[in-house]
Amino acid sequence: MKRIVDNKYLLVVNAISIMVAFLTHFPELITLSNPYSADGLSFPGMHWADVGNEVLFTYVSLLLLFFLNEAIFHFNSDMVSIGWKKMFCAFILTWIVSNLLGKCFVYLHQHFDIPAIDAMLHRYLHPLRDFLITCIVTGSCYFFHQNRKSRKMLLENQQLRTENIINQYEALKSQLNPHMLFNSLNTLYLLIRESPDKARLYLEELSHVMRYTLQDNESHSVTLREEMDFVQSYIYLLQVRYEDNLRFDIHISPELFSRQLPPMALQLLIENAVKHNEISNRRPLTVTVTAHDEVIEVSNPLQPKRGGSAGMGIGLANLAKRYQLLYKKDVTVKEEDYRFTVILPLI
């Protein structure tokens, strides 16, 4: 992909250089095609070899100026930021180098008889042409840079939409799969018979979980407070099912509630802990959620289910990809001292 983009860049640079080389010598070309015109007096003694050499020199000079700007300022890279200071430096440098190249060509013409136009009007036009060439080169480079950044942004947005769709699908699959739905309804049925008031509260929390899961989140981010409100409802459903065998130890500094993270990030980590670990009277599970120093950690002791599979880690990989696309941040996963810990940056 990079090779195709780079080849396209080379093609565009060559096309611009050829076009500008001919346009800047358009008066001389018109004069050669009609030597009896009034312009013929402005360029006396001019030959096709002189104009051809001038056009070739201008073309080569433009290529050198383009590649000089690319080598120094990296206009063809979308990883750097180009501000007005860099543009000003690029403009001044291009103007100086263009002027020096012109003087080198004059030197070659005078000392090595390289064909060139000797007309006085042509020499007077040199500063104007240097200025126009500088504007064209730096303007084109800036346009390349902005166009490349725009295409990268469009690609990342498309990837983000794709990842968000996958995330919503995984969330729906985990929340609405027949097994979980059966467990939730079965728990609700038992509560209705044993404790109608508790059943009403359970139903409210279940509707909150479903509503949050199904909502269309266009911003791709939620505050930690919003996520925790949802997680508390999700935790309530789990604790009604597992009772005292599932515990949560949550410590979050209040000043971090305004920070942001991808929606359903914490729910995914809690779901993974419940899914892949044994939860029983013999081995209760405690999930710890701690937010500090602009990160939030979710950890649990490793107590794998008997005969259970470790899973493919699709949800965690999806979450890490969303962090990269949204914030250019990494998700840290640690497995040490018989504990599994995931650390999420808070934005």
Coordinates of C-alpha atoms in Angstrom, one line a residue:
M1 CA 0.0 0.0 0.0
K2 CA 2.8 2.4 0.9
R3 CA 4.6 1.7 -2.3
I4 CA 1.4 2.5 -4.3
V5 CA 1.0 5.8 -2.4
D6 CA 4.6 6.7 -2.9
N7 CA 4.4 5.9 -6.6
K8 CA 1.4 8.1 -6.9
Y9 CA 3.3 10.9 -5.1
L10 CA 6.2 10.5 -7.6
L11 CA 3.8 10.6 -10.5
V12 CA 2.0 13.8 -9.3
V13 CA 5.4 15.5 -8.6
N14 CA 6.6 14.7 -12.1
A15 CA 3.4 15.9 -13.6
I16 CA 3.5 19.2 -11.7
S17 CA 7.2 19.7 -12.6
I18 CA 6.7 19.1 -16.3
M19 CA 3.6 21.4 -16.5
V20 CA 5.3 24.2 -14.5
A21 CA 8.6 23.8 -16.6
F22 CA 6.7 24.4 -19.8
L23 CA 4.4 27.1 -18.5
T24 CA 7.2 29.2 -17.0
H25 CA 8.8 29.3 -20.5
F26 CA 5.6 29.7 -22.4
P27 CA 6.5 33.2 -23.8
E28 CA 9.8 31.8 -25.2
L29 CA 8.0 28.8 -26.8
I30 CA 5.4 31.1 -28.4
T31 CA 8.2 33.3 -29.7
L32 CA 10.0 30.3 -31.3
S33 CA 6.8 29.1 -32.9
N34 CA 6.3 32.5 -34.5
P35 CA 9.7 34.3 -34.8
Y36 CA 8.2 37.2 -36.7
S37 CA 5.9 38.3 -33.8
A38 CA 6.6 41.4 -31.7
D39 CA 7.9 39.1 -29.0
G40 CA 10.7 38.1 -31.2
L41 CA 12.4 41.4 -30.4
S42 CA 12.4 40.6 -26.7
F43 CA 14.2 37.3 -27.2
P44 CA 16.7 37.8 -30.0
G45 CA 19.0 35.0 -31.2
M46 CA 17.1 32.4 -29.3
H47 CA 17.1 28.7 -30.6
W48 CA 15.1 25.6 -29.8
A49 CA 18.2 24.1 -27.9
D50 CA 18.3 27.1 -25.6
V51 CA 14.6 26.9 -24.7
G52 CA 14.7 23.1 -24.4
N53 CA 17.7 23.3 -22.0
E54 CA 15.9 25.9 -19.9
V55 CA 12.8 23.7 -19.8
L56 CA 14.8 20.7 -18.8
F57 CA 16.7 22.7 -16.1
T58 CA 13.5 24.0 -14.7
Y59 CA 12.0 20.5 -14.6
V60 CA 15.1 19.0 -12.8
S61 CA 15.1 22.0 -10.4
L62 CA 11.5 21.4 -9.5
L63 CA 12.1 17.8 -8.8
L64 CA 15.1 18.7 -6.6
L65 CA 13.0 21.2 -4.7
F66 CA 10.2 18.8 -4.1
F67 CA 12.5 16.1 -2.8
L68 CA 14.5 18.6 -0.7
N69 CA 11.2 19.6 1.1
E70 CA 10.3 16.0 1.5
A71 CA 13.7 15.1 3.0
I72 CA 13.7 18.0 5.4
F73 CA 10.1 18.6 6.3
H74 CA 8.5 15.2 5.5
F75 CA 5.5 16.6 3.7
N76 CA 4.7 13.1 2.3
S77 CA 4.3 11.7 5.9
D78 CA 1.1 11.8 7.9
M79 CA 3.0 11.2 11.1
V80 CA 4.3 14.8 11.4
S81 CA 2.5 18.0 12.0
I82 CA 3.0 20.9 9.6
G83 CA 2.3 24.3 11.0
W84 CA 2.8 27.8 9.7
K85 CA 6.4 28.0 11.1
K86 CA 7.4 25.0 9.1
M87 CA 5.7 26.3 6.0
F88 CA 7.5 29.6 6.4
C89 CA 10.8 27.9 6.7
A90 CA 10.0 25.6 3.8
F91 CA 9.1 28.7 1.7
I92 CA 12.3 30.6 2.5
L93 CA 14.5 27.5 2.0
T94 CA 12.9 26.7 -1.4
W95 CA 13.3 30.3 -2.6
I96 CA 17.0 30.4 -1.6
V97 CA 17.7 27.0 -3.2
S98 CA 15.8 27.9 -6.3
N99 CA 17.8 31.1 -6.7
L100 CA 21.1 29.2 -6.2
L101 CA 20.1 26.6 -8.8
G102 CA 19.4 29.4 -11.2
K103 CA 22.8 30.9 -10.6
C104 CA 24.5 27.5 -11.0
F105 CA 22.8 27.2 -14.4
V106 CA 24.0 30.6 -15.5
Y107 CA 27.5 29.7 -14.3
L108 CA 27.4 26.5 -16.4
H109 CA 26.2 28.5 -19.4
Q110 CA 28.9 31.1 -19.1
H111 CA 31.9 28.8 -18.5
F112 CA 30.9 25.5 -20.2
D113 CA 28.8 26.8 -23.1
I114 CA 25.6 25.1 -22.0
P115 CA 22.8 26.3 -24.3
A116 CA 20.6 28.9 -22.6
I117 CA 18.6 32.1 -23.3
D118 CA 20.7 35.2 -23.1
A119 CA 17.9 37.8 -23.7
M120 CA 17.8 40.6 -21.1
L121 CA 14.1 40.2 -20.6
H122 CA 14.6 36.5 -19.7
R123 CA 17.1 37.5 -17.0
Y124 CA 14.7 40.1 -15.5
L125 CA 12.0 37.4 -15.4
H126 CA 14.2 35.0 -13.3
P127 CA 13.3 36.5 -9.8
L128 CA 9.6 36.4 -10.7
R129 CA 9.9 32.8 -11.9
D130 CA 11.8 31.8 -8.7
F131 CA 9.0 33.3 -6.6
L132 CA 6.3 31.5 -8.6
I133 CA 8.1 28.2 -8.5
T134 CA 8.6 28.5 -4.7
C135 CA 4.9 29.2 -4.2
I136 CA 4.0 26.2 -6.4
V137 CA 6.4 23.8 -4.7
T138 CA 5.6 24.7 -1.1
G139 CA 1.9 25.0 -1.8
S140 CA 1.8 21.6 -3.5
C141 CA 3.8 20.0 -0.7
Y142 CA 1.3 21.4 1.9
F143 CA -1.6 20.1 -0.2
F144 CA 0.0 16.6 -0.4
H145 CA 0.4 16.6 3.3
Q146 CA -3.1 17.7 4.1
N147 CA -4.6 15.3 1.6
R148 CA -2.6 12.4 3.0
K149 CA -3.7 13.2 6.6
S150 CA -7.3 13.5 5.4
R151 CA -7.2 10.1 3.7
K152 CA -5.6 8.6 6.8
M153 CA -8.3 10.1 9.0
L154 CA -11.0 8.8 6.8
L155 CA -9.5 5.3 6.9
E156 CA -9.2 5.4 10.7
N157 CA -12.8 6.6 11.0
Q158 CA -13.9 3.7 8.8
Q159 CA -11.9 1.3 10.8
L160 CA -13.3 2.8 14.0
R161 CA -16.9 2.4 12.7
T162 CA -16.1 -1.2 11.8
E163 CA -14.6 -1.9 15.2
N164 CA -17.6 -0.3 16.9
I165 CA -20.0 -2.5 14.9
I166 CA -18.0 -5.5 16.0
N167 CA -18.0 -4.3 19.6
Q168 CA -21.8 -3.8 19.5
Y169 CA -22.2 -7.2 18.0
E170 CA -20.0 -8.9 20.7
A171 CA -21.9 -7.0 23.4
L172 CA -25.3 -8.0 22.0
K173 CA -24.1 -11.6 21.6
S174 CA -22.9 -11.7 25.2
Q175 CA -26.0 -9.9 26.6
L176 CA -28.7 -11.5 24.5
N177 CA -27.4 -15.0 24.0
P178 CA -29.9 -17.7 25.0
H179 CA -27.9 -18.9 28.0
M180 CA -27.7 -15.5 29.7
L181 CA -31.2 -14.6 28.8
F182 CA -32.5 -17.9 30.2
N183 CA -30.5 -17.3 33.4
S184 CA -31.8 -13.8 33.8
L185 CA -35.4 -14.7 33.2
N186 CA -35.1 -17.8 35.4
T187 CA -33.6 -15.6 38.2
L188 CA -36.4 -13.1 37.7
Y189 CA -39.1 -15.8 37.8
L190 CA -37.7 -17.1 41.1
L191 CA -37.6 -13.6 42.6
I192 CA -41.2 -12.9 41.5
R193 CA -42.3 -15.9 43.6
E194 CA -40.0 -15.3 46.6
S195 CA -39.6 -11.5 46.7
P196 CA -41.7 -9.3 44.4
D197 CA -40.0 -6.1 45.6
K198 CA -36.6 -7.5 44.8
A199 CA -37.9 -8.8 41.4
R200 CA -39.0 -5.3 40.5
L201 CA -35.6 -3.9 41.3
Y202 CA -34.0 -6.7 39.4
L203 CA -36.1 -6.0 36.4
E204 CA -35.2 -2.3 36.5
E205 CA -31.5 -3.1 36.6
L206 CA -31.9 -5.6 33.7
S207 CA -33.7 -3.0 31.6
H208 CA -30.9 -0.5 32.4
V209 CA -28.3 -3.0 31.2
M210 CA -30.3 -3.8 28.0
R211 CA -30.9 -0.1 27.2
Y212 CA -27.2 0.8 27.6
T213 CA -26.2 -2.2 25.5
L214 CA -28.5 -1.3 22.7
Q215 CA -28.0 2.4 22.6
D216 CA -26.4 4.0 19.5
N217 CA -23.2 5.7 20.9
E218 CA -22.1 8.1 18.1
S219 CA -19.3 9.6 20.2
H220 CA -17.4 6.3 20.7
S221 CA -16.6 7.5 24.2
V222 CA -18.4 7.8 27.6
T223 CA -17.4 9.3 30.9
L224 CA -16.2 7.0 33.6
R225 CA -19.3 8.0 35.7
E226 CA -21.7 6.9 32.9
E227 CA -19.8 3.6 32.5
M228 CA -19.8 3.0 36.2
D229 CA -23.6 3.7 36.4
F230 CA -24.0 0.9 33.8
V231 CA -21.5 -1.4 35.5
Q232 CA -23.3 -1.1 38.8
S233 CA -26.5 -2.4 37.2
Y234 CA -24.5 -5.2 35.5
I235 CA -22.9 -6.1 38.8
Y236 CA -26.2 -6.2 40.6
L237 CA -27.5 -8.8 38.1
L238 CA -24.4 -10.9 38.6
Q239 CA -24.6 -10.8 42.4
V240 CA -28.2 -11.8 42.4
R241 CA -27.2 -14.8 40.4
Y242 CA -24.0 -15.7 42.3
E243 CA -24.9 -14.2 45.7
D244 CA -22.0 -14.1 48.1
N245 CA -19.8 -16.1 45.9
L246 CA -19.1 -13.1 43.7
R247 CA -17.7 -9.9 45.3
F248 CA -16.5 -6.6 43.9
D249 CA -13.9 -4.3 45.5
I250 CA -14.3 -0.9 43.8
H251 CA -12.0 2.1 44.6
I252 CA -12.3 5.2 42.3
S253 CA -11.2 8.7 43.0
P254 CA -14.1 11.1 42.4
E255 CA -11.9 13.5 40.3
L256 CA -11.5 10.8 37.7
F257 CA -15.3 10.4 37.0
S258 CA -15.1 13.0 34.2
R259 CA -12.4 11.1 32.3
Q260 CA -13.4 9.1 29.3
L261 CA -13.1 5.6 27.9
P262 CA -14.8 3.4 25.3
P263 CA -18.3 2.4 26.1
M264 CA -18.7 -1.1 27.8
A265 CA -15.0 -1.4 28.4
L266 CA -15.3 -2.2 32.1
Q267 CA -18.3 -4.4 31.5
L268 CA -16.2 -6.5 29.1
L269 CA -13.4 -7.0 31.6
I270 CA -15.9 -7.9 34.4
E271 CA -17.6 -10.3 32.0
N272 CA -14.3 -12.0 31.2
A273 CA -13.5 -12.4 34.8
V274 CA -16.8 -14.1 35.5
K275 CA -16.7 -16.2 32.3
H276 CA -13.3 -17.7 32.7
N277 CA -13.0 -18.3 36.4
E278 CA -14.7 -20.7 38.9
I279 CA -17.2 -19.1 41.2
S280 CA -18.5 -21.3 43.9
N281 CA -18.9 -21.7 47.7
R282 CA -15.5 -23.5 47.7
R283 CA -13.8 -20.8 45.6
P284 CA -15.6 -17.4 45.7
L285 CA -14.3 -14.8 43.3
T286 CA -13.4 -11.2 44.1
V287 CA -13.0 -8.7 41.2
T288 CA -11.1 -5.5 42.1
V289 CA -11.7 -2.3 40.2
T290 CA -9.3 0.5 41.0
A291 CA -8.9 4.0 39.3
H292 CA -5.8 6.1 40.1
D293 CA -3.2 8.1 38.3
E294 CA -5.3 8.5 35.1
V295 CA -5.7 4.7 34.7
I296 CA -8.3 2.1 35.8
E297 CA -7.4 -1.4 36.7
V298 CA -9.6 -4.5 36.7
S299 CA -8.0 -7.6 38.3
N300 CA -9.0 -10.9 39.7
P301 CA -7.3 -14.0 41.1
L302 CA -6.7 -16.8 38.5
Q303 CA -9.0 -19.7 39.3
P304 CA -9.9 -21.3 35.9
K305 CA -13.0 -23.3 35.6
R306 CA -12.5 -27.1 35.4
G307 CA -12.6 -28.2 31.9
G308 CA -13.2 -24.6 30.7
S309 CA -11.4 -23.0 27.8
A310 CA -9.3 -19.9 28.0
G311 CA -11.2 -18.4 25.1
M312 CA -9.9 -16.6 22.1
G313 CA -9.5 -13.1 23.7
I314 CA -11.5 -11.5 20.9
G315 CA -13.2 -9.0 23.2
L316 CA -10.0 -7.9 24.7
A317 CA -8.3 -7.6 21.4
N318 CA -11.2 -5.5 20.1
L319 CA -10.9 -3.2 23.1
A320 CA -7.2 -2.7 22.6
K321 CA -7.8 -1.9 18.9
R322 CA -10.5 0.7 19.8
Y323 CA -8.0 2.3 22.2
Q324 CA -5.4 2.6 19.5
L325 CA -7.9 4.1 17.0
L326 CA -9.6 6.4 19.4
Y327 CA -6.7 7.6 21.6
K328 CA -3.4 6.2 20.3
K329 CA -3.1 4.5 23.7
D330 CA -2.2 0.9 24.7
V331 CA -4.2 -1.5 26.9
T332 CA -1.9 -3.3 29.4
V333 CA -2.5 -6.9 30.2
K334 CA -0.6 -8.6 33.1
E335 CA -0.7 -12.1 34.4
E336 CA 1.5 -12.4 37.5
D337 CA 1.3 -13.7 41.1
Y338 CA -1.7 -15.8 40.1
R339 CA -3.6 -12.6 39.3
F340 CA -5.0 -11.4 35.9
T341 CA -4.9 -7.6 35.5
V342 CA -6.0 -5.3 32.7
I343 CA -5.1 -1.6 32.9
L344 CA -7.1 0.9 30.8
P345 CA -5.9 4.5 30.3
L346 CA -8.5 7.2 31.2
I347 CA -8.6 10.0 28.7

